[in-house]
Amino acid sequence: MEVVDELSAFLESVSLDELRGIMDVALKDTWRRQSREAIGVARELLNERGLTRAELRNLTREIAPALGFELGRQTRETVDEVVDLSYRLGQEQVGLGLTSTFNRTDVRAIRWLEEHHEFWIGNRYDDATQARIVRAGQEVLERGLGRAEAGRVFAGEFPELLSKDESYWELLSNNTVTRSSEFGRVEGYVKSGVQRIRIDAVIDRRTSDICEEMDGKVYEVDLLVEQRDALMDAEDPEDVKAVAPWPASAEELRDKSEAQLAAEGVVMPPYHGNCRTRTVIL
């Protein structure tokens, strides 16, 4: 009982924005630390062997553990805690107790959210960073420099290549909290017997055209449940994108009914990177 009381007290003192900040700081700090390790490895290899196409391939393999597996391992605990707390706060905003008992759906949803967002951390290197490093290395090689000189030039450019991922971690943190809290709300609606919800955008100078267009739309909770379950059944990230695609523009949404939007996968937030929109009881 004491543990439950402590958790409840903590949840009452923390907000979703604070959870976004906690995850953002953890991801960026770990990325910077692992980047320094990768930069050290890269400089040592480049200074020793210079730069050739073969050495470029070897370099990307050598730094992969620091920027992939190890990054994911060091941030996993924080990510899992942020997911759990965001989910609980989502349910609390529906009116359920902060420490209400989880059912099987809650447990499955949280596990899926953890695995899904851990994937985007551990695979960031394979998904984008490695390609950027290879392109930059190839550009250096195309300058016609000698092996040793090319190595020195690329070693000097290498730190900037990794710094470009900073904004990605903020986006991932924001979207992790938004999706986790929305999953919590969905099961909260089910537990509370809520039938319909309204899309509630934060309207200010930062509001996107997409969220302005979605603001005020009304959905049956069954549609949210259907999308949530489809997301949890998705076998890979591409399936996730197909189940809940982000609209390219507000024009795609105009003059469409909620049923038409749902058929296209536009149901639950987030609707784009750094989306602040949420669902609320009608």
C-alpha positions as protocol buffer text, in pm:
chain_id: "A"
residue {
  index: 1
  type: MET
  ca { x: 0 y: 0 z: 0 }
}
residue {
  index: 2
  type: GLU
  ca { x: 287 y: 235 z: 80 }
}
residue {
  index: 3
  type: VAL
  ca { x: 437 y: 182 z: -268 }
}
residue {
  index: 4
  type: VAL
  ca { x: 100 y: 258 z: -429 }
}
residue {
  index: 5
  type: ASP
  ca { x: 66 y: 576 z: -224 }
}
residue {
  index: 6
  type: GLU
  ca { x: 416 y: 688 z: -326 }
}
residue {
  index: 7
  type: LEU
  ca { x: 340 y: 624 z: -694 }
}
residue {
  index: 8
  type: SER
  ca { x: 12 y: 814 z: -668 }
}
residue {
  index: 9
  type: ALA
  ca { x: 184 y: 1110 z: -502 }
}
residue {
  index: 10
  type: PHE
  ca { x: 452 y: 1117 z: -771 }
}
residue {
  index: 11
  type: LEU
  ca { x: 201 y: 1099 z: -1056 }
}
residue {
  index: 12
  type: GLU
  ca { x: 3 y: 1384 z: -907 }
}
residue {
  index: 13
  type: SER
  ca { x: 315 y: 1601 z: -917 }
}
residue {
  index: 14
  type: VAL
  ca { x: 433 y: 1524 z: -1272 }
}
residue {
  index: 15
  type: SER
  ca { x: 288 y: 1637 z: -1605 }
}
residue {
  index: 16
  type: LEU
  ca { x: 308 y: 1496 z: -1956 }
}
residue {
  index: 17
  type: ASP
  ca { x: 529 y: 1788 z: -2058 }
}
residue {
  index: 18
  type: GLU
  ca { x: 769 y: 1705 z: -1776 }
}
residue {
  index: 19
  type: LEU
  ca { x: 780 y: 1343 z: -1890 }
}
residue {
  index: 20
  type: ARG
  ca { x: 863 y: 1462 z: -2242 }
}
residue {
  index: 21
  type: GLY
  ca { x: 1148 y: 1664 z: -2095 }
}
residue {
  index: 22
  type: ILE
  ca { x: 1278 y: 1374 z: -1885 }
}
residue {
  index: 23
  type: MET
  ca { x: 1295 y: 1144 z: -2187 }
}
residue {
  index: 24
  type: ASP
  ca { x: 1441 y: 1413 z: -2413 }
}
residue {
  index: 25
  type: VAL
  ca { x: 1723 y: 1488 z: -2168 }
}
residue {
  index: 26
  type: ALA
  ca { x: 1798 y: 1118 z: -2115 }
}
residue {
  index: 27
  type: LEU
  ca { x: 1811 y: 1045 z: -2487 }
}
residue {
  index: 28
  type: LYS
  ca { x: 2022 y: 1347 z: -2576 }
}
residue {
  index: 29
  type: ASP
  ca { x: 2266 y: 1297 z: -2289 }
}
residue {
  index: 30
  type: THR
  ca { x: 2314 y: 932 z: -2379 }
}
residue {
  index: 31
  type: TRP
  ca { x: 2346 y: 1009 z: -2749 }
}
residue {
  index: 32
  type: ARG
  ca { x: 2613 y: 1270 z: -2679 }
}
residue {
  index: 33
  type: ARG
  ca { x: 2805 y: 1031 z: -2457 }
}
residue {
  index: 34
  type: GLN
  ca { x: 2787 y: 749 z: -2710 }
}
residue {
  index: 35
  type: SER
  ca { x: 2871 y: 992 z: -2991 }
}
residue {
  index: 36
  type: ARG
  ca { x: 3192 y: 1088 z: -2813 }
}
residue {
  index: 37
  type: GLU
  ca { x: 3283 y: 721 z: -2795 }
}
residue {
  index: 38
  type: ALA
  ca { x: 3202 y: 672 z: -3164 }
}
residue {
  index: 39
  type: ILE
  ca { x: 3400 y: 984 z: -3260 }
}
residue {
  index: 40
  type: GLY
  ca { x: 3701 y: 850 z: -3070 }
}
residue {
  index: 41
  type: VAL
  ca { x: 3681 y: 518 z: -3253 }
}
residue {
  index: 42
  type: ALA
  ca { x: 3635 y: 692 z: -3589 }
}
residue {
  index: 43
  type: ARG
  ca { x: 3929 y: 928 z: -3541 }
}
residue {
  index: 44
  type: GLU
  ca { x: 4157 y: 644 z: -3436 }
}
residue {
  index: 45
  type: LEU
  ca { x: 4063 y: 438 z: -3741 }
}
residue {
  index: 46
  type: LEU
  ca { x: 4085 y: 730 z: -3983 }
}
residue {
  index: 47
  type: ASN
  ca { x: 4419 y: 853 z: -3850 }
}
residue {
  index: 48
  type: GLU
  ca { x: 4562 y: 502 z: -3860 }
}
residue {
  index: 49
  type: ARG
  ca { x: 4423 y: 377 z: -4191 }
}
residue {
  index: 50
  type: GLY
  ca { x: 4305 y: 684 z: -4379 }
}
residue {
  index: 51
  type: LEU
  ca { x: 3983 y: 680 z: -4579 }
}
residue {
  index: 52
  type: THR
  ca { x: 3892 y: 446 z: -4862 }
}
residue {
  index: 53
  type: ARG
  ca { x: 3558 y: 295 z: -4960 }
}
residue {
  index: 54
  type: ALA
  ca { x: 3652 y: -25 z: -4779 }
}
residue {
  index: 55
  type: GLU
  ca { x: 3757 y: 164 z: -4466 }
}
residue {
  index: 56
  type: LEU
  ca { x: 3434 y: 365 z: -4477 }
}
residue {
  index: 57
  type: ARG
  ca { x: 3235 y: 41 z: -4462 }
}
residue {
  index: 58
  type: ASN
  ca { x: 3457 y: -85 z: -4182 }
}
residue {
  index: 59
  type: LEU
  ca { x: 3416 y: 239 z: -3985 }
}
residue {
  index: 60
  type: THR
  ca { x: 3035 y: 221 z: -3996 }
}
residue {
  index: 61
  type: ARG
  ca { x: 3053 y: -134 z: -3858 }
}
residue {
  index: 62
  type: GLU
  ca { x: 3297 y: -40 z: -3582 }
}
residue {
  index: 63
  type: ILE
  ca { x: 3087 y: 246 z: -3441 }
}
residue {
  index: 64
  type: ALA
  ca { x: 2752 y: 66 z: -3476 }
}
residue {
  index: 65
  type: PRO
  ca { x: 2747 y: -88 z: -3124 }
}
residue {
  index: 66
  type: ALA
  ca { x: 2795 y: 249 z: -2951 }
}
residue {
  index: 67
  type: LEU
  ca { x: 2521 y: 421 z: -3151 }
}
residue {
  index: 68
  type: GLY
  ca { x: 2281 y: 129 z: -3177 }
}
residue {
  index: 69
  type: PHE
  ca { x: 2259 y: -150 z: -2922 }
}
residue {
  index: 70
  type: GLU
  ca { x: 2441 y: 30 z: -2643 }
}
residue {
  index: 71
  type: LEU
  ca { x: 2234 y: 345 z: -2687 }
}
residue {
  index: 72
  type: GLY
  ca { x: 1916 y: 141 z: -2660 }
}
residue {
  index: 73
  type: ARG
  ca { x: 2040 y: -51 z: -2358 }
}
residue {
  index: 74
  type: GLN
  ca { x: 2135 y: 261 z: -2164 }
}
residue {
  index: 75
  type: THR
  ca { x: 1806 y: 440 z: -2228 }
}
residue {
  index: 76
  type: ARG
  ca { x: 1566 y: 145 z: -2197 }
}
residue {
  index: 77
  type: GLU
  ca { x: 1481 y: 193 z: -1830 }
}
residue {
  index: 78
  type: THR
  ca { x: 1399 y: 562 z: -1873 }
}
residue {
  index: 79
  type: VAL
  ca { x: 1190 y: 500 z: -2183 }
}
residue {
  index: 80
  type: ASP
  ca { x: 993 y: 223 z: -2014 }
}
residue {
  index: 81
  type: GLU
  ca { x: 924 y: 443 z: -1711 }
}
residue {
  index: 82
  type: VAL
  ca { x: 811 y: 736 z: -1927 }
}
residue {
  index: 83
  type: VAL
  ca { x: 580 y: 508 z: -2127 }
}
residue {
  index: 84
  type: ASP
  ca { x: 426 y: 362 z: -1810 }
}
residue {
  index: 85
  type: LEU
  ca { x: 375 y: 700 z: -1644 }
}
residue {
  index: 86
  type: SER
  ca { x: 238 y: 862 z: -1961 }
}
residue {
  index: 87
  type: TYR
  ca { x: -8 y: 576 z: -2000 }
}
residue {
  index: 88
  type: ARG
  ca { x: -121 y: 611 z: -1638 }
}
residue {
  index: 89
  type: LEU
  ca { x: -162 y: 987 z: -1671 }
}
residue {
  index: 90
  type: GLY
  ca { x: -369 y: 933 z: -1985 }
}
residue {
  index: 91
  type: GLN
  ca { x: -604 y: 709 z: -1790 }
}
residue {
  index: 92
  type: GLU
  ca { x: -613 y: 953 z: -1498 }
}
residue {
  index: 93
  type: GLN
  ca { x: -727 y: 1230 z: -1732 }
}
residue {
  index: 94
  type: VAL
  ca { x: -1025 y: 1012 z: -1822 }
}
residue {
  index: 95
  type: GLY
  ca { x: -1116 y: 1003 z: -1454 }
}
residue {
  index: 96
  type: LEU
  ca { x: -964 y: 674 z: -1343 }
}
residue {
  index: 97
  type: GLY
  ca { x: -740 y: 657 z: -1039 }
}
residue {
  index: 98
  type: LEU
  ca { x: -372 y: 708 z: -1104 }
}
residue {
  index: 99
  type: THR
  ca { x: -291 y: 369 z: -957 }
}
residue {
  index: 100
  type: SER
  ca { x: -594 y: 178 z: -1088 }
}
residue {
  index: 101
  type: THR
  ca { x: -535 y: -190 z: -1151 }
}
residue {
  index: 102
  type: PHE
  ca { x: -415 y: -276 z: -1499 }
}
residue {
  index: 103
  type: ASN
  ca { x: -595 y: -542 z: -1700 }
}
residue {
  index: 104
  type: ARG
  ca { x: -445 y: -760 z: -1972 }
}
residue {
  index: 105
  type: THR
  ca { x: -507 y: -498 z: -2238 }
}
residue {
  index: 106
  type: ASP
  ca { x: -321 y: -236 z: -2034 }
}
residue {
  index: 107
  type: VAL
  ca { x: -23 y: -467 z: -1986 }
}
residue {
  index: 108
  type: ARG
  ca { x: -13 y: -559 z: -2354 }
}
residue {
  index: 109
  type: ALA
  ca { x: -47 y: -196 z: -2463 }
}
residue {
  index: 110
  type: ILE
  ca { x: 237 y: -78 z: -2240 }
}
residue {
  index: 111
  type: ARG
  ca { x: 463 y: -359 z: -2356 }
}
residue {
  index: 112
  type: TRP
  ca { x: 393 y: -275 z: -2719 }
}
residue {
  index: 113
  type: LEU
  ca { x: 460 y: 95 z: -2659 }
}
residue {
  index: 114
  type: GLU
  ca { x: 790 y: 15 z: -2489 }
}
residue {
  index: 115
  type: GLU
  ca { x: 907 y: -216 z: -2767 }
}
residue {
  index: 116
  type: HIS
  ca { x: 790 y: 18 z: -3043 }
}
residue {
  index: 117
  type: HIS
  ca { x: 973 y: 323 z: -2911 }
}
residue {
  index: 118
  type: GLU
  ca { x: 1280 y: 126 z: -2807 }
}
residue {
  index: 119
  type: PHE
  ca { x: 1303 y: 15 z: -3171 }
}
residue {
  index: 120
  type: TRP
  ca { x: 1322 y: 375 z: -3293 }
}
residue {
  index: 121
  type: ILE
  ca { x: 1606 y: 441 z: -3049 }
}
residue {
  index: 122
  type: GLY
  ca { x: 1816 y: 133 z: -3119 }
}
residue {
  index: 123
  type: ASN
  ca { x: 1758 y: 149 z: -3494 }
}
residue {
  index: 124
  type: ARG
  ca { x: 1822 y: 520 z: -3542 }
}
residue {
  index: 125
  type: TYR
  ca { x: 2181 y: 444 z: -3643 }
}
residue {
  index: 126
  type: ASP
  ca { x: 2082 y: 183 z: -3902 }
}
residue {
  index: 127
  type: ASP
  ca { x: 1783 y: 385 z: -4021 }
}
residue {
  index: 128
  type: ALA
  ca { x: 1939 y: 726 z: -4082 }
}
residue {
  index: 129
  type: THR
  ca { x: 2271 y: 804 z: -3916 }
}
residue {
  index: 130
  type: GLN
  ca { x: 2473 y: 539 z: -4098 }
}
residue {
  index: 131
  type: ALA
  ca { x: 2344 y: 653 z: -4437 }
}
residue {
  index: 132
  type: ARG
  ca { x: 2439 y: 1013 z: -4357 }
}
residue {
  index: 133
  type: ILE
  ca { x: 2791 y: 906 z: -4256 }
}
residue {
  index: 134
  type: VAL
  ca { x: 2834 y: 703 z: -4574 }
}
residue {
  index: 135
  type: ARG
  ca { x: 2714 y: 990 z: -4796 }
}
residue {
  index: 136
  type: ALA
  ca { x: 2951 y: 1234 z: -4626 }
}
residue {
  index: 137
  type: GLY
  ca { x: 3241 y: 991 z: -4653 }
}
residue {
  index: 138
  type: GLN
  ca { x: 3175 y: 933 z: -5021 }
}
residue {
  index: 139
  type: GLU
  ca { x: 3168 y: 1308 z: -5081 }
}
residue {
  index: 140
  type: VAL
  ca { x: 3514 y: 1337 z: -4922 }
}
residue {
  index: 141
  type: LEU
  ca { x: 3643 y: 1052 z: -5138 }
}
residue {
  index: 142
  type: GLU
  ca { x: 3510 y: 1222 z: -5450 }
}
residue {
  index: 143
  type: ARG
  ca { x: 3736 y: 1523 z: -5384 }
}
residue {
  index: 144
  type: GLY
  ca { x: 4027 y: 1318 z: -5510 }
}
residue {
  index: 145
  type: LEU
  ca { x: 4231 y: 1347 z: -5190 }
}
residue {
  index: 146
  type: GLY
  ca { x: 4491 y: 1093 z: -5092 }
}
residue {
  index: 147
  type: ARG
  ca { x: 4398 y: 822 z: -4846 }
}
residue {
  index: 148
  type: ALA
  ca { x: 4563 y: 986 z: -4544 }
}
residue {
  index: 149
  type: GLU
  ca { x: 4441 y: 1338 z: -4625 }
}
residue {
  index: 150
  type: ALA
  ca { x: 4087 y: 1213 z: -4685 }
}
residue {
  index: 151
  type: GLY
  ca { x: 4100 y: 1044 z: -4346 }
}
residue {
  index: 152
  type: ARG
  ca { x: 4206 y: 1365 z: -4171 }
}
residue {
  index: 153
  type: VAL
  ca { x: 3936 y: 1569 z: -4346 }
}
residue {
  index: 154
  type: PHE
  ca { x: 3662 y: 1320 z: -4267 }
}
residue {
  index: 155
  type: ALA
  ca { x: 3775 y: 1291 z: -3904 }
}
residue {
  index: 156
  type: GLY
  ca { x: 3729 y: 1667 z: -3874 }
}
residue {
  index: 157
  type: GLU
  ca { x: 3378 y: 1656 z: -4021 }
}
residue {
  index: 158
  type: PHE
  ca { x: 3262 y: 1351 z: -3828 }
}
residue {
  index: 159
  type: PRO
  ca { x: 3139 y: 1517 z: -3503 }
}
residue {
  index: 160
  type: GLU
  ca { x: 2898 y: 1743 z: -3694 }
}
residue {
  index: 161
  type: LEU
  ca { x: 2742 y: 1442 z: -3865 }
}
residue {
  index: 162
  type: LEU
  ca { x: 2632 y: 1300 z: -3529 }
}
residue {
  index: 163
  type: SER
  ca { x: 2512 y: 1632 z: -3386 }
}
residue {
  index: 164
  type: LYS
  ca { x: 2239 y: 1641 z: -3653 }
}
residue {
  index: 165
  type: ASP
  ca { x: 2043 y: 1376 z: -3460 }
}
residue {
  index: 166
  type: GLU
  ca { x: 1968 y: 1610 z: -3167 }
}
residue {
  index: 167
  type: SER
  ca { x: 1627 y: 1721 z: -3299 }
}
residue {
  index: 168
  type: TYR
  ca { x: 1528 y: 1360 z: -3364 }
}
residue {
  index: 169
  type: TRP
  ca { x: 1541 y: 1275 z: -2993 }
}
residue {
  index: 170
  type: GLU
  ca { x: 1311 y: 1563 z: -2904 }
}
residue {
  index: 171
  type: LEU
  ca { x: 1060 y: 1452 z: -3166 }
}
residue {
  index: 172
  type: LEU
  ca { x: 1077 y: 1091 z: -3046 }
}
residue {
  index: 173
  type: SER
  ca { x: 1028 y: 1196 z: -2683 }
}
residue {
  index: 174
  type: ASN
  ca { x: 724 y: 1407 z: -2768 }
}
residue {
  index: 175
  type: ASN
  ca { x: 566 y: 1136 z: -2979 }
}
residue {
  index: 176
  type: THR
  ca { x: 636 y: 863 z: -2723 }
}
residue {
  index: 177
  type: VAL
  ca { x: 452 y: 1055 z: -2453 }
}
residue {
  index: 178
  type: THR
  ca { x: 165 y: 1154 z: -2683 }
}
residue {
  index: 179
  type: ARG
  ca { x: 103 y: 803 z: -2814 }
}
residue {
  index: 180
  type: SER
  ca { x: 146 y: 642 z: -2471 }
}
residue {
  index: 181
  type: SER
  ca { x: -97 y: 880 z: -2303 }
}
residue {
  index: 182
  type: GLU
  ca { x: -348 y: 834 z: -2587 }
}
residue {
  index: 183
  type: PHE
  ca { x: -328 y: 456 z: -2550 }
}
residue {
  index: 184
  type: GLY
  ca { x: -395 y: 507 z: -2179 }
}
residue {
  index: 185
  type: ARG
  ca { x: -695 y: 726 z: -2254 }
}
residue {
  index: 186
  type: VAL
  ca { x: -840 y: 474 z: -2498 }
}
residue {
  index: 187
  type: GLU
  ca { x: -849 y: 194 z: -2243 }
}
residue {
  index: 188
  type: GLY
  ca { x: -967 y: 448 z: -1988 }
}
residue {
  index: 189
  type: TYR
  ca { x: -1262 y: 531 z: -2213 }
}
residue {
  index: 190
  type: VAL
  ca { x: -1342 y: 161 z: -2242 }
}
residue {
  index: 191
  type: LYS
  ca { x: -1326 y: 104 z: -1866 }
}
residue {
  index: 192
  type: SER
  ca { x: -1541 y: 412 z: -1800 }
}
residue {
  index: 193
  type: GLY
  ca { x: -1802 y: 329 z: -2062 }
}
residue {
  index: 194
  type: VAL
  ca { x: -1733 y: 642 z: -2270 }
}
residue {
  index: 195
  type: GLN
  ca { x: -1887 y: 610 z: -2616 }
}
residue {
  index: 196
  type: ARG
  ca { x: -1761 y: 917 z: -2803 }
}
residue {
  index: 197
  type: ILE
  ca { x: -1463 y: 1151 z: -2780 }
}
residue {
  index: 198
  type: ARG
  ca { x: -1358 y: 1483 z: -2929 }
}
residue {
  index: 199
  type: ILE
  ca { x: -1023 y: 1576 z: -3080 }
}
residue {
  index: 200
  type: ASP
  ca { x: -878 y: 1863 z: -2877 }
}
residue {
  index: 201
  type: ALA
  ca { x: -591 y: 2058 z: -3034 }
}
residue {
  index: 202
  type: VAL
  ca { x: -382 y: 2315 z: -2849 }
}
residue {
  index: 203
  type: ILE
  ca { x: -466 y: 2632 z: -3041 }
}
residue {
  index: 204
  type: ASP
  ca { x: -186 y: 2887 z: -3042 }
}
residue {
  index: 205
  type: ARG
  ca { x: 74 y: 3025 z: -3282 }
}
residue {
  index: 206
  type: ARG
  ca { x: 252 y: 2687 z: -3290 }
}
residue {
  index: 207
  type: THR
  ca { x: -56 y: 2488 z: -3391 }
}
residue {
  index: 208
  type: SER
  ca { x: -15 y: 2306 z: -3721 }
}
residue {
  index: 209
  type: ASP
  ca { x: -270 y: 2335 z: -4001 }
}
residue {
  index: 210
  type: ILE
  ca { x: -328 y: 1962 z: -3964 }
}
residue {
  index: 211
  type: CYS
  ca { x: -424 y: 1987 z: -3597 }
}
residue {
  index: 212
  type: GLU
  ca { x: -641 y: 2293 z: -3660 }
}
residue {
  index: 213
  type: GLU
  ca { x: -829 y: 2088 z: -3917 }
}
residue {
  index: 214
  type: MET
  ca { x: -868 y: 1793 z: -3678 }
}
residue {
  index: 215
  type: ASP
  ca { x: -972 y: 2006 z: -3380 }
}
residue {
  index: 216
  type: GLY
  ca { x: -1331 y: 1941 z: -3273 }
}
residue {
  index: 217
  type: LYS
  ca { x: -1385 y: 1624 z: -3474 }
}
residue {
  index: 218
  type: VAL
  ca { x: -1584 y: 1356 z: -3293 }
}
residue {
  index: 219
  type: TYR
  ca { x: -1505 y: 984 z: -3304 }
}
residue {
  index: 220
  type: GLU
  ca { x: -1670 y: 675 z: -3166 }
}
residue {
  index: 221
  type: VAL
  ca { x: -1445 y: 514 z: -2906 }
}
residue {
  index: 222
  type: ASP
  ca { x: -1479 y: 186 z: -3095 }
}
residue {
  index: 223
  type: LEU
  ca { x: -1277 y: 341 z: -3379 }
}
residue {
  index: 224
  type: LEU
  ca { x: -995 y: 431 z: -3140 }
}
residue {
  index: 225
  type: VAL
  ca { x: -998 y: 80 z: -2995 }
}
residue {
  index: 226
  type: GLU
  ca { x: -986 y: -65 z: -3345 }
}
residue {
  index: 227
  type: GLN
  ca { x: -684 y: 145 z: -3439 }
}
residue {
  index: 228
  type: ARG
  ca { x: -503 y: 78 z: -3112 }
}
residue {
  index: 229
  type: ASP
  ca { x: -550 y: -297 z: -3153 }
}
residue {
  index: 230
  type: ALA
  ca { x: -434 y: -281 z: -3515 }
}
residue {
  index: 231
  type: LEU
  ca { x: -120 y: -97 z: -3406 }
}
residue {
  index: 232
  type: MET
  ca { x: -45 y: -361 z: -3144 }
}
residue {
  index: 233
  type: ASP
  ca { x: -93 y: -632 z: -3408 }
}
residue {
  index: 234
  type: ALA
  ca { x: 145 y: -460 z: -3652 }
}
residue {
  index: 235
  type: GLU
  ca { x: 444 y: -678 z: -3733 }
}
residue {
  index: 236
  type: ASP
  ca { x: 693 y: -404 z: -3819 }
}
residue {
  index: 237
  type: PRO
  ca { x: 731 y: -23 z: -3832 }
}
residue {
  index: 238
  type: GLU
  ca { x: 605 y: -6 z: -4189 }
}
residue {
  index: 239
  type: ASP
  ca { x: 281 y: -173 z: -4078 }
}
residue {
  index: 240
  type: VAL
  ca { x: 251 y: 87 z: -3802 }
}
residue {
  index: 241
  type: LYS
  ca { x: 283 y: 367 z: -4057 }
}
residue {
  index: 242
  type: ALA
  ca { x: 14 y: 202 z: -4270 }
}
residue {
  index: 243
  type: VAL
  ca { x: -227 y: 166 z: -3976 }
}
residue {
  index: 244
  type: ALA
  ca { x: -179 y: 524 z: -3851 }
}
residue {
  index: 245
  type: PRO
  ca { x: -27 y: 734 z: -4132 }
}
residue {
  index: 246
  type: TRP
  ca { x: 56 y: 1099 z: -4074 }
}
residue {
  index: 247
  type: PRO
  ca { x: -131 y: 1331 z: -4313 }
}
residue {
  index: 248
  type: ALA
  ca { x: 102 y: 1518 z: -4547 }
}
residue {
  index: 249
  type: SER
  ca { x: -110 y: 1833 z: -4528 }
}
residue {
  index: 250
  type: ALA
  ca { x: -437 y: 1975 z: -4397 }
}
residue {
  index: 251
  type: GLU
  ca { x: -575 y: 1964 z: -4750 }
}
residue {
  index: 252
  type: GLU
  ca { x: -588 y: 1585 z: -4724 }
}
residue {
  index: 253
  type: LEU
  ca { x: -832 y: 1619 z: -4434 }
}
residue {
  index: 254
  type: ARG
  ca { x: -1068 y: 1892 z: -4549 }
}
residue {
  index: 255
  type: ASP
  ca { x: -1433 y: 1817 z: -4622 }
}
residue {
  index: 256
  type: LYS
  ca { x: -1399 y: 1459 z: -4500 }
}
residue {
  index: 257
  type: SER
  ca { x: -1620 y: 1298 z: -4240 }
}
residue {
  index: 258
  type: GLU
  ca { x: -1479 y: 1123 z: -3936 }
}
residue {
  index: 259
  type: ALA
  ca { x: -1573 y: 790 z: -4095 }
}
residue {
  index: 260
  type: GLN
  ca { x: -1377 y: 879 z: -4410 }
}
residue {
  index: 261
  type: LEU
  ca { x: -1076 y: 988 z: -4204 }
}
residue {
  index: 262
  type: ALA
  ca { x: -1091 y: 670 z: -3997 }
}
residue {
  index: 263
  type: ALA
  ca { x: -1092 y: 463 z: -4315 }
}
residue {
  index: 264
  type: GLU
  ca { x: -766 y: 638 z: -4407 }
}
residue {
  index: 265
  type: GLY
  ca { x: -614 y: 572 z: -4063 }
}
residue {
  index: 266
  type: VAL
  ca { x: -648 y: 927 z: -3927 }
}
residue {
  index: 267
  type: VAL
  ca { x: -795 y: 860 z: -3584 }
}
residue {
  index: 268
  type: MET
  ca { x: -575 y: 901 z: -3275 }
}
residue {
  index: 269
  type: PRO
  ca { x: -300 y: 1159 z: -3224 }
}
residue {
  index: 270
  type: PRO
  ca { x: -17 y: 1208 z: -3291 }
}
residue {
  index: 271
  type: TYR
  ca { x: -89 y: 1335 z: -3642 }
}
residue {
  index: 272
  type: HIS
  ca { x: 264 y: 1462 z: -3708 }
}
residue {
  index: 273
  type: GLY
  ca { x: 598 y: 1507 z: -3538 }
}
residue {
  index: 274
  type: ASN
  ca { x: 579 y: 1699 z: -3207 }
}
residue {
  index: 275
  type: CYS
  ca { x: 198 y: 1683 z: -3215 }
}
residue {
  index: 276
  type: ARG
  ca { x: 33 y: 1825 z: -2900 }
}
residue {
  index: 277
  type: THR
  ca { x: -326 y: 1728 z: -2982 }
}
residue {
  index: 278
  type: ARG
  ca { x: -515 y: 1487 z: -2756 }
}
residue {
  index: 279
  type: THR
  ca { x: -855 y: 1323 z: -2722 }
}
residue {
  index: 280
  type: VAL
  ca { x: -1107 y: 1428 z: -2455 }
}
residue {
  index: 281
  type: ILE
  ca { x: -1445 y: 1303 z: -2340 }
}
residue {
  index: 282
  type: LEU
  ca { x: -1724 y: 1460 z: -2544 }
}
